[in-house]
């Protein structure tokens, strides 16, 4: 599904040049559940943002299926993201002024009509166990519920690929486990998942794990499931 070839990402500021991604070669098959680990600053988020096309590589090639994503303009990339990707973040990133169901609906492309929108939103909330929270606002929910709402927003459009950056980083053990069970369930239903985590036990729930250091992949291991 995905092929990264010699991907580099350099950040240049006035004083310093940082190499966030040095030379990444990575192939990801449809149906994988990949965990990315490594110390703070090693490039995990940059890699995930590059995979999500919200960050452009400085060099290298990103193939998605048989498409070279460098050939897409901003509008085409936005369309690609909307149809194909779902994002989950450590800090949930829900909009405080919107209800949970309005937040979840943000994950849908505009083309859906009212009836289908409502059905999709209800289905996604049901799937993550927050069906009865639609009219609440984010601050009225626990952290675990907020992250499940964020997952509902990510999956409401039926994305093929889910990108999660430390999705359990702000959660206690029990809520973190719930989020992991939801991700594992989505993967079992066919979604490809790429997840950054600091938790070895959560990485063990993935099918494969890569370790990064200084912008490079330094180890890769498949888990026996
Ligand atoms: N927008 C940016 N401008 C300059 N440097 C950045 C920017 N984003 C990330 N970096 C640098 O790139 C490196 C990798 O960052 P990041 O991908 O966020 O690491 P991780 O997610 O593994 O903690 C770090 O050295 C970080 O300081
Ligand atoms: Mg990060």
GROMACS .gro file of C-alpha atoms and ligand atoms in nm:
model
  253
    1UNK     CA    1   0.000   0.000   0.000
    2UNK     CA    2   0.277   0.243   0.099
    3UNK     CA    3   0.635   0.269  -0.009
    4UNK     CA    4   0.877   0.527   0.127
    5UNK     CA    5   1.208   0.549  -0.055
    6UNK     CA    6   1.500   0.739   0.097
    7UNK     CA    7   1.270   0.994   0.260
    8UNK     CA    8   1.445   1.292   0.417
    9UNK     CA    9   1.303   1.585   0.610
   10UNK     CA   10   1.521   1.876   0.710
   11UNK     CA   11   1.407   2.178   0.907
   12UNK     CA   12   1.606   2.493   0.845
   13UNK     CA   13   1.581   2.785   1.087
   14UNK     CA   14   1.807   3.092   1.112
   15UNK     CA   15   2.065   2.924   1.327
   16UNK     CA   16   2.045   2.551   1.279
   17UNK     CA   17   1.949   2.281   1.038
   18UNK     CA   18   1.776   1.980   1.192
   19UNK     CA   19   1.753   1.649   1.014
   20UNK     CA   20   1.425   1.505   1.142
   21UNK     CA   21   1.421   1.216   0.893
   22UNK     CA   22   1.756   1.102   0.761
   23UNK     CA   23   1.697   0.824   0.511
   24UNK     CA   24   1.375   0.637   0.562
   25UNK     CA   25   1.297   0.328   0.355
   26UNK     CA   26   0.971   0.171   0.464
   27UNK     CA   27   0.711  -0.052   0.302
   28UNK     CA   28   0.369  -0.090   0.460
   29UNK     CA   29   0.124  -0.351   0.338
   30UNK     CA   30  -0.253  -0.312   0.352
   31UNK     CA   31  -0.388  -0.461   0.675
   32UNK     CA   32  -0.075  -0.397   0.880
   33UNK     CA   33  -0.075  -0.267   1.235
   34UNK     CA   34   0.261  -0.095   1.276
   35UNK     CA   35   0.398   0.053   1.597
   36UNK     CA   36   0.669   0.321   1.584
   37UNK     CA   37   0.886   0.365   1.894
   38UNK     CA   38   1.191   0.569   1.985
   39UNK     CA   39   1.307   0.850   2.216
   40UNK     CA   40   1.161   1.200   2.209
   41UNK     CA   41   1.287   1.403   1.912
   42UNK     CA   42   1.389   1.102   1.700
   43UNK     CA   43   1.142   1.188   1.422
   44UNK     CA   44   0.835   0.976   1.497
   45UNK     CA   45   0.581   1.256   1.454
   46UNK     CA   46   0.762   1.386   1.147
   47UNK     CA   47   0.739   1.038   0.993
   48UNK     CA   48   0.369   1.011   1.079
   49UNK     CA   49   0.298   1.362   0.944
   50UNK     CA   50   0.487   1.274   0.627
   51UNK     CA   51   0.278   0.958   0.588
   52UNK     CA   52  -0.029   1.176   0.648
   53UNK     CA   53   0.085   1.424   0.378
   54UNK     CA   54   0.055   1.715   0.620
   55UNK     CA   55   0.433   1.743   0.600
   56UNK     CA   56   0.625   1.724   0.273
   57UNK     CA   57   0.957   1.541   0.254
   58UNK     CA   58   1.269   1.739   0.158
   59UNK     CA   59   1.381   1.448  -0.058
   60UNK     CA   60   1.276   1.095  -0.143
   61UNK     CA   61   0.970   0.930  -0.286
   62UNK     CA   62   0.631   0.851  -0.127
   63UNK     CA   63   0.423   0.602  -0.322
   64UNK     CA   64   0.067   0.528  -0.210
   65UNK     CA   65  -0.061   0.240  -0.420
   66UNK     CA   66   0.081   0.331  -0.758
   67UNK     CA   67   0.051   0.706  -0.702
   68UNK     CA   68   0.355   0.922  -0.639
   69UNK     CA   69   0.214   1.172  -0.390
   70UNK     CA   70   0.466   1.440  -0.488
   71UNK     CA   71   0.266   1.481  -0.809
   72UNK     CA   72  -0.047   1.595  -0.620
   73UNK     CA   73  -0.117   1.964  -0.552
   74UNK     CA   74  -0.256   2.087  -0.218
   75UNK     CA   75  -0.617   2.046  -0.324
   76UNK     CA   76  -0.561   1.692  -0.446
   77UNK     CA   77  -0.373   1.607  -0.127
   78UNK     CA   78  -0.658   1.740   0.086
   79UNK     CA   79  -0.897   1.522  -0.111
   80UNK     CA   80  -0.664   1.223  -0.068
   81UNK     CA   81  -0.650   1.281   0.308
   82UNK     CA   82  -1.027   1.320   0.333
   83UNK     CA   83  -1.099   0.998   0.146
   84UNK     CA   84  -0.819   0.776   0.270
   85UNK     CA   85  -0.682   0.881   0.609
   86UNK     CA   86  -0.797   0.912   0.967
   87UNK     CA   87  -0.584   1.095   1.227
   88UNK     CA   88  -0.575   1.042   1.604
   89UNK     CA   89  -0.359   1.262   1.829
   90UNK     CA   90  -0.228   1.242   2.185
   91UNK     CA   91  -0.423   1.555   2.284
   92UNK     CA   92  -0.754   1.446   2.121
   93UNK     CA   93  -0.787   1.780   1.931
   94UNK     CA   94  -1.163   1.803   1.972
   95UNK     CA   95  -1.320   2.146   1.921
   96UNK     CA   96  -1.448   2.267   2.261
   97UNK     CA   97  -1.736   2.474   2.121
   98UNK     CA   98  -1.886   2.183   1.926
   99UNK     CA   99  -2.082   1.888   2.063
  100UNK     CA  100  -1.937   1.540   2.036
  101UNK     CA  101  -2.157   1.451   1.740
  102UNK     CA  102  -2.062   1.776   1.564
  103UNK     CA  103  -1.696   1.696   1.628
  104UNK     CA  104  -1.738   1.347   1.487
  105UNK     CA  105  -1.920   1.484   1.180
  106UNK     CA  106  -1.612   1.695   1.101
  107UNK     CA  107  -1.448   1.371   0.989
  108UNK     CA  108  -1.696   1.338   0.702
  109UNK     CA  109  -1.659   1.476   0.355
  110UNK     CA  110  -1.922   1.740   0.277
  111UNK     CA  111  -2.081   1.544  -0.003
  112UNK     CA  112  -2.284   1.326   0.235
  113UNK     CA  113  -2.652   1.419   0.269
  114UNK     CA  114  -2.815   1.483   0.608
  115UNK     CA  115  -2.960   1.136   0.662
  116UNK     CA  116  -2.641   0.957   0.570
  117UNK     CA  117  -2.433   1.197   0.783
  118UNK     CA  118  -2.646   1.126   1.089
  119UNK     CA  119  -2.631   0.751   1.032
  120UNK     CA  120  -2.254   0.753   0.984
  121UNK     CA  121  -2.194   0.970   1.292
  122UNK     CA  122  -2.421   0.750   1.505
  123UNK     CA  123  -2.249   0.436   1.376
  124UNK     CA  124  -1.900   0.567   1.451
  125UNK     CA  125  -1.996   0.682   1.803
  126UNK     CA  126  -2.161   0.347   1.870
  127UNK     CA  127  -1.850   0.162   1.756
  128UNK     CA  128  -1.631   0.334   2.016
  129UNK     CA  129  -1.889   0.311   2.295
  130UNK     CA  130  -1.999   0.675   2.324
  131UNK     CA  131  -2.339   0.651   2.153
  132UNK     CA  132  -2.514   0.831   2.441
  133UNK     CA  133  -2.267   1.124   2.451
  134UNK     CA  134  -2.348   1.294   2.122
  135UNK     CA  135  -2.508   1.606   2.272
  136UNK     CA  136  -2.235   1.657   2.531
  137UNK     CA  137  -1.943   1.892   2.489
  138UNK     CA  138  -1.584   1.766   2.510
  139UNK     CA  139  -1.522   1.911   2.860
  140UNK     CA  140  -1.814   1.704   2.992
  141UNK     CA  141  -1.638   1.381   2.896
  142UNK     CA  142  -1.349   1.195   3.058
  143UNK     CA  143  -1.015   1.182   2.878
  144UNK     CA  144  -1.082   0.826   2.767
  145UNK     CA  145  -1.422   0.922   2.627
  146UNK     CA  146  -1.272   1.224   2.449
  147UNK     CA  147  -1.011   1.007   2.283
  148UNK     CA  148  -1.280   0.760   2.177
  149UNK     CA  149  -1.476   1.054   2.029
  150UNK     CA  150  -1.159   1.154   1.842
  151UNK     CA  151  -1.133   0.798   1.709
  152UNK     CA  152  -1.498   0.817   1.598
  153UNK     CA  153  -1.413   1.137   1.409
  154UNK     CA  154  -1.115   0.961   1.250
  155UNK     CA  155  -1.317   0.657   1.135
  156UNK     CA  156  -1.652   0.814   1.043
  157UNK     CA  157  -1.544   0.839   0.678
  158UNK     CA  158  -1.424   0.477   0.667
  159UNK     CA  159  -1.054   0.550   0.607
  160UNK     CA  160  -0.824   0.276   0.480
  161UNK     CA  161  -0.535   0.408   0.687
  162UNK     CA  162  -0.544   0.531   1.047
  163UNK     CA  163  -0.247   0.734   1.173
  164UNK     CA  164  -0.225   0.765   1.552
  165UNK     CA  165   0.041   0.977   1.728
  166UNK     CA  166   0.074   0.856   2.089
  167UNK     CA  167  -0.303   0.794   2.114
  168UNK     CA  168  -0.274   0.662   2.470
  169UNK     CA  169  -0.012   0.914   2.586
  170UNK     CA  170  -0.256   1.120   2.794
  171UNK     CA  171  -0.463   0.830   2.926
  172UNK     CA  172  -0.448   0.611   3.235
  173UNK     CA  173  -0.385   0.239   3.201
  174UNK     CA  174  -0.748   0.133   3.175
  175UNK     CA  175  -0.851   0.399   2.923
  176UNK     CA  176  -0.533   0.339   2.726
  177UNK     CA  177  -0.617  -0.030   2.705
  178UNK     CA  178  -0.969   0.054   2.584
  179UNK     CA  179  -0.827   0.271   2.308
  180UNK     CA  180  -0.584  -0.006   2.210
  181UNK     CA  181  -0.868  -0.259   2.197
  182UNK     CA  182  -1.062  -0.027   1.965
  183UNK     CA  183  -0.760   0.015   1.737
  184UNK     CA  184  -0.699  -0.361   1.732
  185UNK     CA  185  -1.066  -0.415   1.643
  186UNK     CA  186  -1.048  -0.164   1.357
  187UNK     CA  187  -0.736  -0.341   1.228
  188UNK     CA  188  -0.914  -0.679   1.249
  189UNK     CA  189  -1.191  -0.527   1.034
  190UNK     CA  190  -0.936  -0.434   0.769
  191UNK     CA  191  -0.806  -0.086   0.849
  192UNK     CA  192  -0.430  -0.037   0.822
  193UNK     CA  193  -0.295   0.130   1.136
  194UNK     CA  194   0.031   0.314   1.201
  195UNK     CA  195   0.073   0.418   1.563
  196UNK     CA  196   0.346   0.602   1.751
  197UNK     CA  197   0.374   0.487   2.112
  198UNK     CA  198   0.605   0.494   2.412
  199UNK     CA  199   0.436   0.190   2.564
  200UNK     CA  200   0.608  -0.144   2.494
  201UNK     CA  201   0.291  -0.334   2.588
  202UNK     CA  202   0.086  -0.128   2.343
  203UNK     CA  203   0.349  -0.180   2.075
  204UNK     CA  204   0.313  -0.552   2.141
  205UNK     CA  205  -0.051  -0.529   2.033
  206UNK     CA  206   0.064  -0.421   1.687
  207UNK     CA  207   0.173  -0.677   1.429
  208UNK     CA  208   0.507  -0.512   1.362
  209UNK     CA  209   0.727  -0.265   1.540
  210UNK     CA  210   0.997  -0.032   1.419
  211UNK     CA  211   1.239   0.160   1.640
  212UNK     CA  212   1.375   0.499   1.540
  213UNK     CA  213   1.682   0.692   1.650
  214UNK     CA  214   1.807   1.025   1.514
  215UNK     CA  215   1.576   1.023   1.213
  216UNK     CA  216   1.652   0.666   1.112
  217UNK     CA  217   1.485   0.329   1.147
  218UNK     CA  218   1.731   0.126   1.355
  219UNK     CA  219   1.530  -0.190   1.417
  220UNK     CA  220   1.227  -0.367   1.280
  221UNK     CA  221   1.053  -0.671   1.423
  222UNK     CA  222   0.739  -0.863   1.338
  223UNK     CA  223   0.533  -0.987   1.631
  224UNK     CA  224   0.409  -1.342   1.640
  225UNK     CA  225   0.035  -1.302   1.689
  226LIG     N1  226   0.852   2.261   1.270
  226LIG     C1  227   0.977   2.229   1.309
  226LIG     N2  228   1.079   2.317   1.294
  226LIG     C2  229   1.206   2.284   1.330
  226LIG     N3  230   1.239   2.164   1.384
  226LIG     C3  231   1.142   2.072   1.401
  226LIG     C4  232   1.007   2.099   1.366
  226LIG     N4  233   0.931   1.989   1.395
  226LIG     C5  234   1.017   1.899   1.446
  226LIG     N5  235   1.144   1.948   1.451
  226LIG     C6  236   1.263   1.877   1.498
  226LIG     O1  237   1.272   1.753   1.429
  226LIG     C7  238   1.313   1.650   1.517
  226LIG     C8  239   1.209   1.539   1.519
  226LIG     O2  240   1.091   1.586   1.580
  226LIG     P1  241   0.962   1.495   1.599
  226LIG     O3  242   0.931   1.428   1.471
  226LIG     O4  243   0.855   1.580   1.658
  226LIG     O5  244   1.013   1.386   1.706
  226LIG     P2  245   0.931   1.283   1.797
  226LIG     O6  246   0.790   1.281   1.753
  226LIG     O7  247   1.002   1.153   1.779
  226LIG     O8  248   0.946   1.332   1.938
  226LIG     C9  249   1.336   1.714   1.652
  226LIG     O9  250   1.474   1.746   1.662
  226LIG    C10  251   1.254   1.841   1.645
  226LIG    O10  252   1.306   1.940   1.728
  227LIG    MG1  253   0.613   1.322   1.857
   0.00000   0.00000   0.00000
